[in-house]
Short mmCIF file of C-alpha atoms in Angstrom, two decimals:
data_model
loop_
_atom_site.label_atom_id
_atom_site.label_comp_id
_atom_site.label_asym_id
_atom_site.label_seq_id
_atom_site.Cartn_x
_atom_site.Cartn_y
_atom_site.Cartn_z
CA MET A 632 41.21 41.91 26.15
CA LYS A 633 41.39 40.27 22.74
CA LYS A 634 40.74 42.29 19.58
CA GLN A 635 37.61 41.55 17.54
CA LEU A 636 38.36 40.28 14.03
CA LEU A 637 36.00 39.33 11.20
CA LEU A 638 37.34 36.71 8.79
CA THR A 639 35.44 36.33 5.54
CA TRP A 640 35.58 35.32 1.91
CA LEU A 641 34.89 38.00 -0.69
CA GLY A 642 31.60 37.21 -2.43
CA LYS A 643 30.09 38.47 -5.69
CA HIS A 644 27.25 40.14 -3.80
CA ASP A 645 29.82 42.09 -1.78
CA LEU A 646 31.41 43.42 -4.96
CA ASP A 647 27.98 44.42 -6.34
CA ALA A 648 26.90 46.13 -3.11
CA GLU A 649 28.01 49.63 -4.17
CA SER A 650 26.22 49.53 -7.55
CA ASN A 651 23.10 48.04 -5.93
CA GLN A 652 23.20 50.72 -3.21
CA GLU A 653 23.40 48.07 -0.51
CA LEU A 654 25.90 47.21 2.18
CA GLY A 655 26.36 43.58 1.17
CA ALA A 656 27.13 40.82 3.67
CA ILE A 657 30.54 42.07 4.82
CA GLY A 658 29.40 45.68 5.10
CA SER A 659 26.23 44.71 6.98
CA ILE A 660 28.15 42.68 9.55
CA LEU A 661 30.72 45.44 10.10
CA MET A 662 28.03 48.12 10.44
CA GLU A 663 25.28 46.27 12.33
CA THR A 664 27.20 44.15 14.84
CA PRO A 665 26.78 45.75 18.31
CA PHE A 666 30.51 45.72 19.05
CA PRO A 667 32.99 47.28 16.60
CA PHE A 668 35.42 45.00 14.78
CA ASP A 669 39.04 46.06 15.11
CA GLU A 670 39.99 44.30 11.87
CA VAL A 671 38.40 42.51 8.93
CA HIS A 672 40.49 40.04 6.92
CA ILE A 673 39.01 39.32 3.49
CA LEU A 674 40.10 36.20 1.61
CA VAL A 675 40.14 37.01 -2.11
CA GLN A 676 40.02 34.08 -4.54
CA ASN A 677 38.70 35.82 -7.69
CA TRP A 678 38.16 39.45 -8.69
CA LYS A 679 41.54 40.52 -7.32
CA GLU A 680 41.57 43.77 -9.32
CA GLN A 681 38.00 44.62 -8.28
CA ALA A 682 38.89 43.84 -4.68
CA GLN A 683 41.02 47.00 -4.45
CA GLN A 684 38.05 49.13 -5.54
CA TYR A 685 35.79 47.31 -3.07
CA GLU A 686 38.29 47.98 -0.28
CA SER A 687 38.24 51.74 -1.03
CA TRP A 688 34.43 51.83 -1.06
CA LEU A 689 34.19 49.85 2.19
CA LYS A 690 36.62 52.23 3.90
CA GLN A 691 34.41 55.17 2.92
CA VAL A 692 31.31 53.44 4.28
CA LEU A 693 33.00 52.68 7.59
CA ARG A 694 34.48 56.17 7.87
CA LYS A 695 31.05 57.79 7.51
CA GLN A 696 29.85 55.84 10.56
CA SER A 697 33.06 56.47 12.52
CA ARG A 698 34.02 52.80 12.41
CA ASN A 699 37.81 52.54 12.50
CA THR A 700 38.05 48.96 11.29
CA ARG A 701 41.34 47.98 9.64
CA ILE A 702 40.77 46.18 6.32
CA VAL A 703 43.24 43.48 5.21
CA LEU A 704 42.89 41.87 1.77
CA LYS A 705 44.41 38.38 1.56
CA PRO A 706 44.75 36.96 -1.95
CA VAL A 707 44.63 33.15 -1.98
CA GLU A 708 45.20 30.59 -4.72
CA LEU A 709 42.21 28.34 -5.26
CA SER A 710 41.58 26.37 -8.47
CA SER A 711 37.87 25.95 -7.74
CA PRO A 712 35.43 27.53 -5.25
CA ILE A 713 34.16 24.03 -4.41
CA ASP A 714 37.57 22.39 -3.87
CA TYR A 715 36.98 21.25 -0.28
CA GLU A 716 40.55 20.05 0.29
CA ALA A 717 42.11 23.32 -0.86
CA ILE A 718 39.54 25.44 1.02
CA TYR A 719 40.19 23.40 4.18
CA GLY A 720 43.94 23.98 3.90
CA ILE A 721 43.58 27.74 3.43
CA VAL A 722 41.05 28.17 6.24
CA HIS A 723 42.99 25.97 8.67
CA GLU A 724 46.17 27.98 8.06
CA GLN A 725 44.35 31.29 8.58
CA LEU A 726 42.54 30.21 11.75
CA ALA A 727 45.60 28.57 13.27
CA ALA A 728 47.56 31.81 12.92
CA LEU A 729 44.78 34.14 14.05
CA THR A 730 43.39 32.19 17.00
CA SER A 731 46.86 31.71 18.46
CA SER A 732 47.31 35.51 18.55
CA ASP A 733 45.38 38.23 20.35
CA PHE A 734 42.21 37.99 18.27
CA LYS A 735 38.68 36.81 18.97
CA VAL A 736 37.66 35.59 15.51
CA THR A 737 34.17 35.78 14.01
CA LEU A 738 33.45 33.96 10.73
CA ASN A 739 31.06 35.28 8.04
CA LEU A 740 28.90 32.38 6.81
CA THR A 741 27.10 34.42 4.13
CA SER A 742 29.85 35.41 1.68
CA GLY A 743 31.40 32.67 -0.45
CA THR A 744 30.25 29.29 -1.72
CA PRO A 745 28.41 26.57 0.24
CA ALA A 746 31.68 24.65 0.38
CA MET A 747 33.37 27.61 2.03
CA THR A 748 30.51 27.92 4.54
CA ALA A 749 30.74 24.22 5.40
CA ILE A 750 34.47 24.53 6.14
CA TRP A 751 33.85 27.62 8.29
CA VAL A 752 31.43 25.66 10.47
CA LEU A 753 33.60 22.52 10.58
CA LEU A 754 36.79 24.26 11.64
CA GLY A 755 35.29 27.28 13.39
CA LYS A 756 33.28 25.21 15.89
CA GLY A 757 34.91 21.78 15.68
CA VAL A 758 38.56 22.77 16.06
CA PHE A 759 38.95 26.50 16.72
CA ASP A 760 37.03 28.64 19.18
CA CYS A 761 35.30 31.04 16.77
CA GLN A 762 32.00 32.90 16.65
CA LEU A 763 29.73 32.59 13.62
CA THR A 764 27.62 35.30 11.98
CA GLN A 765 25.38 35.63 8.91
CA THR A 766 23.21 38.22 7.17
CA SER A 767 19.89 38.31 5.34
CA ARG A 768 17.75 41.05 3.82
CA GLN A 769 14.97 40.28 6.29
CA ASP A 770 16.95 40.08 9.54
CA GLY A 771 20.21 41.86 8.79
CA ALA A 772 23.34 40.67 10.62
CA SER A 773 22.80 38.06 13.31
CA LYS A 774 24.94 35.79 15.46
CA VAL A 775 24.71 32.05 14.70
CA GLU A 776 24.41 29.84 17.78
CA LEU A 777 25.08 26.11 17.51
CA PRO A 778 23.54 24.39 20.57
CA PHE A 779 26.14 22.70 22.75
CA ASP A 780 23.81 19.74 23.20
CA VAL A 781 24.30 18.97 19.52
CA SER A 782 28.03 18.51 20.12
CA VAL A 783 27.40 16.30 23.14
CA ALA A 784 24.90 14.16 21.22
CA TYR A 785 27.41 13.76 18.39
CA GLN A 786 30.12 12.70 20.84
CA GLN A 787 27.81 10.18 22.50
CA HIS A 788 26.86 8.80 19.10
CA GLN A 789 30.52 8.40 18.17
CA ASP A 790 31.29 6.66 21.47
CA ALA A 791 28.44 4.20 20.91
CA ARG A 792 29.50 3.62 17.32
CA LEU A 793 33.11 2.97 18.28
CA GLY A 794 31.93 0.65 21.04
CA SER A 795 29.83 -1.41 18.64
CA ILE A 796 32.71 -1.66 16.19
CA ALA A 797 35.06 -2.73 18.96
CA SER A 798 32.69 -5.39 20.26
CA ALA A 799 33.04 -7.24 16.95
CA LEU A 800 36.79 -7.61 17.39
CA PRO A 801 37.58 -11.33 17.75
CA SER A 802 40.38 -11.15 20.32
CA THR A 803 42.96 -8.89 21.93
CA ASN A 804 46.56 -8.82 20.83
CA SER A 805 49.62 -9.48 22.95
CA GLU A 806 50.09 -5.82 23.92
CA PHE A 807 46.81 -5.99 25.87
CA SER A 808 47.10 -9.56 27.18
CA HIS A 809 48.35 -8.40 30.61
CA ILE A 810 45.13 -6.44 31.22
CA GLN A 811 42.60 -8.55 33.10
CA ALA A 812 39.41 -8.45 31.04
CA ASN A 813 36.94 -11.18 31.99
CA SER A 814 34.08 -8.75 32.65
CA THR A 815 31.94 -7.51 29.77
CA ALA A 816 32.72 -3.87 30.55
CA MET A 817 36.47 -4.44 30.50
CA LYS A 818 36.37 -6.60 27.38
CA GLU A 819 34.67 -3.75 25.54
CA CYS A 820 37.27 -1.27 26.81
CA VAL A 821 40.19 -3.42 25.71
CA SER A 822 38.63 -4.10 22.32
CA LEU A 823 38.02 -0.39 21.76
CA ALA A 824 41.56 0.43 22.90
CA GLN A 825 42.97 -2.06 20.39
CA ARG A 826 41.04 -0.34 17.60
CA ILE A 827 42.29 3.06 18.72
CA ALA A 828 45.87 1.77 18.94
CA GLN A 829 45.83 0.93 15.23
CA ARG A 830 44.86 4.48 14.28
CA ASP A 831 47.27 7.37 14.81
CA ILE A 832 44.69 9.54 16.57
CA PRO A 833 44.60 11.40 19.89
CA ALA A 834 42.55 9.84 22.68
CA ILE A 835 41.11 10.53 26.11
CA ILE A 836 40.94 7.86 28.80
CA HIS A 837 38.45 8.59 31.55
CA GLY A 838 38.38 6.68 34.81
CA GLU A 839 38.53 6.97 38.57
CA THR A 840 41.83 7.38 40.36
CA GLY A 841 43.74 4.10 40.45
CA SER A 842 41.67 2.44 37.71
CA GLY A 843 44.64 1.79 35.41
CA LYS A 844 44.57 4.70 32.94
CA GLU A 845 48.36 4.75 32.45
CA VAL A 846 48.45 0.96 31.96
CA MET A 847 45.81 1.29 29.23
CA ALA A 848 47.65 4.21 27.60
CA ASN A 849 50.91 2.24 27.56
CA ALA A 850 49.14 -0.72 25.97
CA ILE A 851 47.71 1.54 23.24
CA HIS A 852 51.18 2.87 22.56
CA SER A 853 52.67 -0.64 22.47
CA GLY A 854 50.00 -1.74 19.99
CA SER A 855 50.55 1.24 17.68
CA LEU A 856 52.97 2.00 14.86
CA ARG A 857 54.84 4.21 17.33
CA ALA A 858 55.70 1.29 19.62
CA GLU A 859 59.44 1.53 18.95
CA LYS A 860 59.48 5.22 19.90
CA PRO A 861 59.28 6.73 23.42
CA PHE A 862 56.25 6.57 25.70
CA VAL A 863 56.47 9.56 28.03
CA ALA A 864 54.03 9.82 30.95
CA VAL A 865 53.38 13.21 32.57
CA ASN A 866 51.20 13.98 35.58
CA CYS A 867 49.88 17.43 34.70
CA GLY A 868 48.60 18.00 38.23
CA ALA A 869 52.09 17.56 39.68
CA ILE A 870 53.77 20.29 37.60
CA PRO A 871 54.03 23.69 39.33
CA GLU A 872 51.98 26.19 37.34
CA SER A 873 54.96 28.50 36.79
CA LEU A 874 56.96 25.64 35.20
CA ILE A 875 54.32 24.09 32.93
CA ASP A 876 55.63 25.76 29.76
CA SER A 877 59.20 24.75 30.51
CA HIS A 878 58.27 21.14 31.33
CA LEU A 879 56.07 20.66 28.27
CA PHE A 880 57.91 22.70 25.63
CA GLY A 881 61.45 23.03 27.01
CA HIS A 882 63.52 26.17 27.50
CA LYS A 883 66.62 27.93 26.27
CA LYS A 884 69.65 28.77 28.36
CA GLY A 885 69.08 32.01 30.27
CA ALA A 886 65.31 32.04 29.66
CA PHE A 887 64.75 32.42 33.41
CA THR A 888 66.65 32.21 36.68
CA GLY A 889 68.06 28.71 36.98
CA ALA A 890 67.97 27.94 33.24
CA VAL A 891 71.70 27.24 33.03
CA ALA A 892 71.44 25.17 29.85
CA ASP A 893 69.04 24.35 27.02
CA SER A 894 66.49 21.74 28.08
CA GLN A 895 64.07 19.66 26.05
CA GLY A 896 60.45 19.51 27.15
CA TYR A 897 58.23 16.45 27.22
CA PHE A 898 57.00 17.10 23.67
CA GLU A 899 60.51 16.87 22.24
CA VAL A 900 61.45 13.90 24.43
CA ALA A 901 58.37 12.03 23.18
CA SER A 902 58.76 13.10 19.54
CA GLY A 903 57.96 10.21 17.24
CA GLY A 904 56.17 8.41 20.05
CA THR A 905 53.36 8.97 22.53
CA LEU A 906 52.95 11.66 25.17
CA PHE A 907 50.60 10.57 27.97
CA LEU A 908 49.10 13.59 29.75
CA ASP A 909 47.59 12.24 32.96
CA GLU A 910 45.08 14.48 34.77
CA VAL A 911 44.89 16.85 31.81
CA GLY A 912 41.94 18.56 33.50
CA GLU A 913 44.35 20.05 36.05
CA LEU A 914 46.05 22.26 33.43
CA PRO A 915 45.20 25.98 33.77
CA LEU A 916 43.46 27.67 30.83
CA ASP A 917 46.55 29.44 29.49
CA ALA A 918 48.43 26.13 29.39
CA GLN A 919 45.43 24.53 27.64
CA ALA A 920 45.62 27.21 24.94
CA LYS A 921 49.32 26.50 24.35
CA LEU A 922 48.66 22.75 24.29
CA LEU A 923 45.93 23.28 21.69
CA ARG A 924 48.28 25.31 19.52
CA ALA A 925 50.96 22.60 19.76
CA LEU A 926 48.43 20.00 18.60
CA GLN A 927 47.14 22.16 15.75
CA GLN A 928 50.50 23.37 14.47
CA GLN A 929 52.52 20.27 15.38
CA GLU A 930 55.18 22.60 16.65
CA ILE A 931 56.21 24.10 19.98
CA MET A 932 57.99 27.23 21.12
CA PRO A 933 60.54 26.63 23.90
CA VAL A 934 60.58 29.22 26.67
CA GLY A 935 63.06 31.89 25.61
CA GLY A 936 63.22 30.52 22.07
CA SER A 937 62.85 32.51 18.86
CA LYS A 938 62.04 29.71 16.43
CA PRO A 939 59.31 27.08 16.70
CA VAL A 940 60.36 23.42 16.85
CA LYS A 941 58.49 20.82 14.81
CA VAL A 942 57.32 17.77 16.78
CA ASP A 943 55.56 14.54 15.86
CA VAL A 944 53.72 13.33 18.95
CA ARG A 945 50.60 11.30 19.57
CA ILE A 946 48.68 12.58 22.59
CA ILE A 947 46.80 10.30 24.94
CA ALA A 948 45.18 12.29 27.74
CA ALA A 949 43.59 10.94 30.91
CA THR A 950 41.40 12.37 33.62
CA HIS A 951 39.17 11.35 36.51
CA ARG A 952 37.13 14.54 36.10
CA ASN A 953 34.10 15.23 33.89
CA LEU A 954 35.57 17.45 31.18
CA LEU A 955 32.16 18.27 29.69
CA THR A 956 31.08 19.69 33.04
CA MET A 957 34.34 21.65 33.18
CA ILE A 958 33.57 23.05 29.70
CA ASP A 959 30.20 24.23 31.00
CA ASP A 960 31.76 26.12 33.92
CA GLY A 961 34.58 27.52 31.79
CA SER A 962 37.51 25.66 33.35
CA PHE A 963 38.31 23.50 30.30
CA ARG A 964 38.47 24.59 26.66
CA GLU A 965 35.82 23.08 24.43
CA ASP A 966 38.07 23.23 21.34
CA LEU A 967 40.85 21.37 23.17
CA PHE A 968 38.40 18.71 24.35
CA TYR A 969 37.22 17.92 20.84
CA ARG A 970 40.78 18.01 19.56
CA LEU A 971 41.68 15.28 22.07
CA ALA A 972 38.41 13.32 22.19
CA VAL A 973 38.76 11.48 18.89
CA GLY A 974 39.20 8.16 20.63
CA VAL A 975 37.37 8.00 23.97
CA ILE A 976 37.72 5.19 26.51
CA SER A 977 35.86 5.06 29.84
CA LEU A 978 37.51 2.61 32.24
CA PRO A 979 35.05 0.99 34.66
CA PRO A 980 35.90 1.15 38.39
CA LEU A 981 37.00 -2.09 40.05
CA ARG A 982 33.66 -2.48 41.86
CA GLU A 983 31.94 -2.77 38.45
CA ARG A 984 34.24 -5.51 37.15
CA LYS A 985 34.09 -8.17 39.85
CA GLU A 986 34.62 -10.92 37.27
CA ASP A 987 38.17 -9.58 36.83
CA ILE A 988 39.09 -9.53 40.50
CA GLU A 989 40.25 -13.13 40.98
CA SER A 990 42.64 -13.09 38.01
CA LEU A 991 43.74 -9.56 38.86
CA VAL A 992 44.56 -10.56 42.46
CA SER A 993 46.52 -13.54 41.13
CA VAL A 994 48.67 -11.25 38.98
CA LEU A 995 49.16 -8.77 41.82
CA ILE A 996 50.17 -11.53 44.23
CA ASP A 997 52.70 -12.84 41.68
CA ASN A 998 54.13 -9.31 41.32
CA LEU A 999 54.23 -8.90 45.09
CA ASN A 1000 56.10 -12.16 45.56
CA ASP A 1001 58.54 -11.30 42.80
CA GLU A 1002 59.33 -7.87 44.27
CA ALA A 1003 59.71 -9.16 47.85
CA LYS A 1004 61.51 -12.47 47.24
CA SER A 1005 64.94 -10.98 47.93
CA GLN A 1006 63.86 -9.51 51.26
CA PRO A 1007 65.11 -11.43 54.33
CA GLY A 1008 62.62 -13.93 55.74
CA TYR A 1009 59.91 -13.27 53.17
CA ILE A 1010 57.59 -16.20 52.46
CA SER A 1011 55.78 -16.22 49.11
CA LYS A 1012 52.06 -15.64 49.57
CA LYS A 1013 48.89 -17.21 48.29
CA ILE A 1014 45.40 -15.97 48.91
CA SER A 1015 42.58 -18.11 50.23
CA LYS A 1016 39.18 -18.48 48.54
CA GLU A 1017 37.61 -16.70 51.50
CA GLY A 1018 40.11 -13.90 50.98
CA ILE A 1019 39.07 -13.59 47.32
CA GLU A 1020 35.40 -13.38 48.29
CA PHE A 1021 36.22 -10.76 50.91
CA ILE A 1022 38.02 -8.67 48.28
CA LYS A 1023 35.03 -8.97 45.93
CA SER A 1024 32.75 -7.66 48.68
CA GLN A 1025 34.68 -4.39 49.09
CA ARG A 1026 34.01 -1.15 47.11
CA TRP A 1027 37.68 -0.27 46.49
CA SER A 1028 37.21 3.47 46.08
CA GLY A 1029 40.91 3.69 45.22
CA ASN A 1030 40.51 0.88 42.67
CA ILE A 1031 43.53 -1.24 41.65
CA ARG A 1032 46.00 1.04 43.44
CA GLU A 1033 44.15 0.65 46.73
CA LEU A 1034 43.88 -3.14 46.24
CA TRP A 1035 47.62 -3.41 45.58
CA ASN A 1036 48.53 -1.41 48.68
CA THR A 1037 46.14 -3.52 50.78
CA LEU A 1038 47.76 -6.74 49.54
CA VAL A 1039 51.21 -5.36 50.38
CA ARG A 1040 50.10 -4.48 53.92
CA ALA A 1041 48.37 -7.86 54.33
CA SER A 1042 51.60 -9.61 53.36
CA ILE A 1043 53.32 -7.76 56.19
CA TRP A 1044 50.71 -8.89 58.76
CA SER A 1045 50.88 -12.51 57.61
CA ASP A 1046 53.71 -14.67 58.95
CA GLY A 1047 52.66 -17.67 56.89
CA GLU A 1048 52.01 -18.52 53.28
CA ILE A 1049 48.25 -17.86 53.17
CA LEU A 1050 46.61 -14.44 53.10
CA ASP A 1051 43.20 -14.82 54.70
CA VAL A 1052 40.29 -12.56 55.59
CA GLU A 1053 41.81 -11.58 58.93
CA HIS A 1054 44.98 -10.32 57.24
CA LEU A 1055 43.01 -8.36 54.64
CA GLU A 1056 40.68 -6.85 57.23
CA ARG A 1057 43.65 -5.69 59.25
CA ALA A 1058 45.29 -4.25 56.14
CA LEU A 1059 42.25 -2.23 55.04
CA ILE A 1060 42.34 1.51 55.65
CA LEU A 1061 38.81 2.23 56.80
CA ARG A 1062 37.25 5.50 55.75
CA THR A 1063 34.95 7.44 58.03
CA LYS A 1064 31.48 7.67 56.51
CA LYS A 1065 30.43 11.22 55.92
CA GLY A 1066 27.60 13.35 54.66
CA ALA A 1067 24.87 11.67 52.67
CA GLN A 1068 26.58 8.28 52.93
CA ALA A 1069 26.20 8.28 56.72
CA GLY A 1070 22.63 9.46 56.37
CA LEU A 1071 21.73 6.35 54.41
CA GLU A 1072 21.91 4.20 57.53
CA PHE A 1073 18.25 4.18 58.59
CA ASP A 1074 15.61 1.54 59.23
CA ILE A 1075 13.57 1.14 56.07
CA ALA A 1076 11.37 -1.49 57.78
CA SER A 1077 10.07 1.16 60.18
CA GLY A 1078 9.10 3.45 57.34
CA ILE A 1079 10.74 6.67 56.13
CA ASP A 1080 9.79 9.86 54.31
CA ILE A 1081 11.89 9.56 51.15
CA ASN A 1082 11.22 13.18 50.12
CA GLU A 1083 12.53 14.39 53.47
CA VAL A 1084 15.64 12.21 53.07
CA LEU A 1085 16.27 13.59 49.58
CA GLU A 1086 15.78 17.18 50.75
CA LYS A 1087 18.21 16.72 53.65
CA THR A 1088 20.76 15.09 51.38
CA LYS A 1089 20.52 17.91 48.82
CA ARG A 1090 20.75 20.56 51.53
CA TYR A 1091 23.81 18.98 53.15
CA ALA A 1092 25.63 18.50 49.84
CA ILE A 1093 24.95 22.05 48.65
CA GLU A 1094 25.95 23.71 51.92
CA GLN A 1095 29.18 21.69 52.15
CA ALA A 1096 30.08 22.35 48.48
CA LEU A 1097 29.51 26.09 48.89
CA LYS A 1098 31.60 26.07 52.04
CA ILE A 1099 34.48 24.21 50.37
CA THR A 1100 34.45 26.52 47.32
CA ALA A 1101 33.94 29.77 49.25
CA GLY A 1102 30.58 30.31 47.60
CA GLN A 1103 31.71 29.79 43.98
CA LYS A 1104 28.63 28.23 42.44
CA GLY A 1105 30.32 26.87 39.32
CA LYS A 1106 32.87 24.90 41.32
CA ALA A 1107 30.28 23.90 43.92
CA ALA A 1108 27.98 22.55 41.21
CA ARG A 1109 30.82 20.45 39.80
CA LEU A 1110 31.64 19.01 43.23
CA ILE A 1111 28.13 17.57 43.63
CA GLY A 1112 27.79 16.37 40.03
CA LEU A 1113 25.56 19.12 38.58
CA SER A 1114 26.12 20.17 34.99
CA ASN A 1115 25.93 23.93 35.61
CA HIS A 1116 25.56 26.58 38.31
CA GLN A 1117 22.03 27.49 37.19
CA THR A 1118 20.75 24.10 38.34
CA LEU A 1119 22.49 24.68 41.67
CA SER A 1120 20.83 28.12 41.99
CA ASN A 1121 17.42 26.57 41.30
CA TRP A 1122 17.95 23.95 44.01
CA MET A 1123 19.10 26.62 46.45
CA LYS A 1124 15.97 28.64 45.76
CA GLN A 1125 13.74 25.58 46.27
CA LEU A 1126 15.48 24.71 49.55
CA GLU A 1127 15.67 28.37 50.68
CA ILE A 1128 19.44 28.22 51.01
CA PRO A 1129 20.86 31.78 51.04
CA ASP A 1130 23.79 32.79 48.84
CA GLN A 1131 27.06 32.78 50.73
#
């Protein structure tokens, strides 16, 4: 369990607390908070001589109430109490060190100047995972809750704003010219990606499996100032959990069985360039914490190493999962999400960009012919107009990857030059309809009870999700697209579904 630590500035009212026969903000928080703080770290800008006297008085107050809180005074150099840049630097350094250790940090919003309070909120909730507290004469010490919905609304506003900026871009550059973008949705994505490429910021690409997230990430890298440096792609879901640290941060010789030599991790290999973390949502929480620290500190600690290694890496993450839902159920860190989600791109699935299909198929067929031309007896393929229309009529749940594999199989079935509907039909891998999808096949003309259909669909989905997750409501809720387990519990109560 992490230790509880209060981090605070020393305010004038704190110094005057003894003479005014009050506790002051710091004393009130330490005495009135339900749980005891293990340590309090006090940043001292002015009154450094008086701070020693204040420390002695505060120790006496705590001792009388049997509070064994360790007090640490931290003198800092600050030319002005409203110097935002300097305050930001001091606070960032303190929080980066404390939150990467075994402390759960709470920030005192009452002591200090308004500028100091603003930086507490900005870094404490926007970058680091900190609690906030404040005091008043009327209410005493109280926890400050910032509604999560506020963060979501801000993110949505930023996405819309970036989208509107991108839509004004006149054309795409050569690094993005290979991406088929005739549809409105894809044009907006490419335009936004070009904007993001020009800024050295982290980004998240969201899209279904096979929708081209790595292609987009590579294009962003190629259009950036880091284009001459490495682009390193990593599938986070494919790394064994026990080897994540070694793969990402490297290891020293002898760090573990089999470590016969020093080895660089992906961060060092990509230094100066771009590290593409595909399926970042598959990382376990402890690996997420280490990734966050690497991004904040711009340094890594190899497994078995004794000194941190500085790295200069741009991170582009990708996922097919809803990270905001994962934040709600505790499986993804909120502070890491907002550290990564500076640039956000949502790739549309292939079924929502039908205007791109004809040109995309043309490119894929050219690639197919180029790869297979050296194979004995291969005849270069073309696709018929009927074949194109057939492709447009399919849902392509596996997106571009599924389309590519289908074209490869169709080329095997075809002995001639033309790929037609019959070849494509034969090449399709048909999926068995299941669950609610199968239940949608009913005769509307004969009349139905839509409420009964909805109830049956909900019941089936909930029961199957609970079965798959062994009754874990958080995971079950995520499987059926609900934002939290409380909504799932409400549905279960309405449908009289017992807990498993």
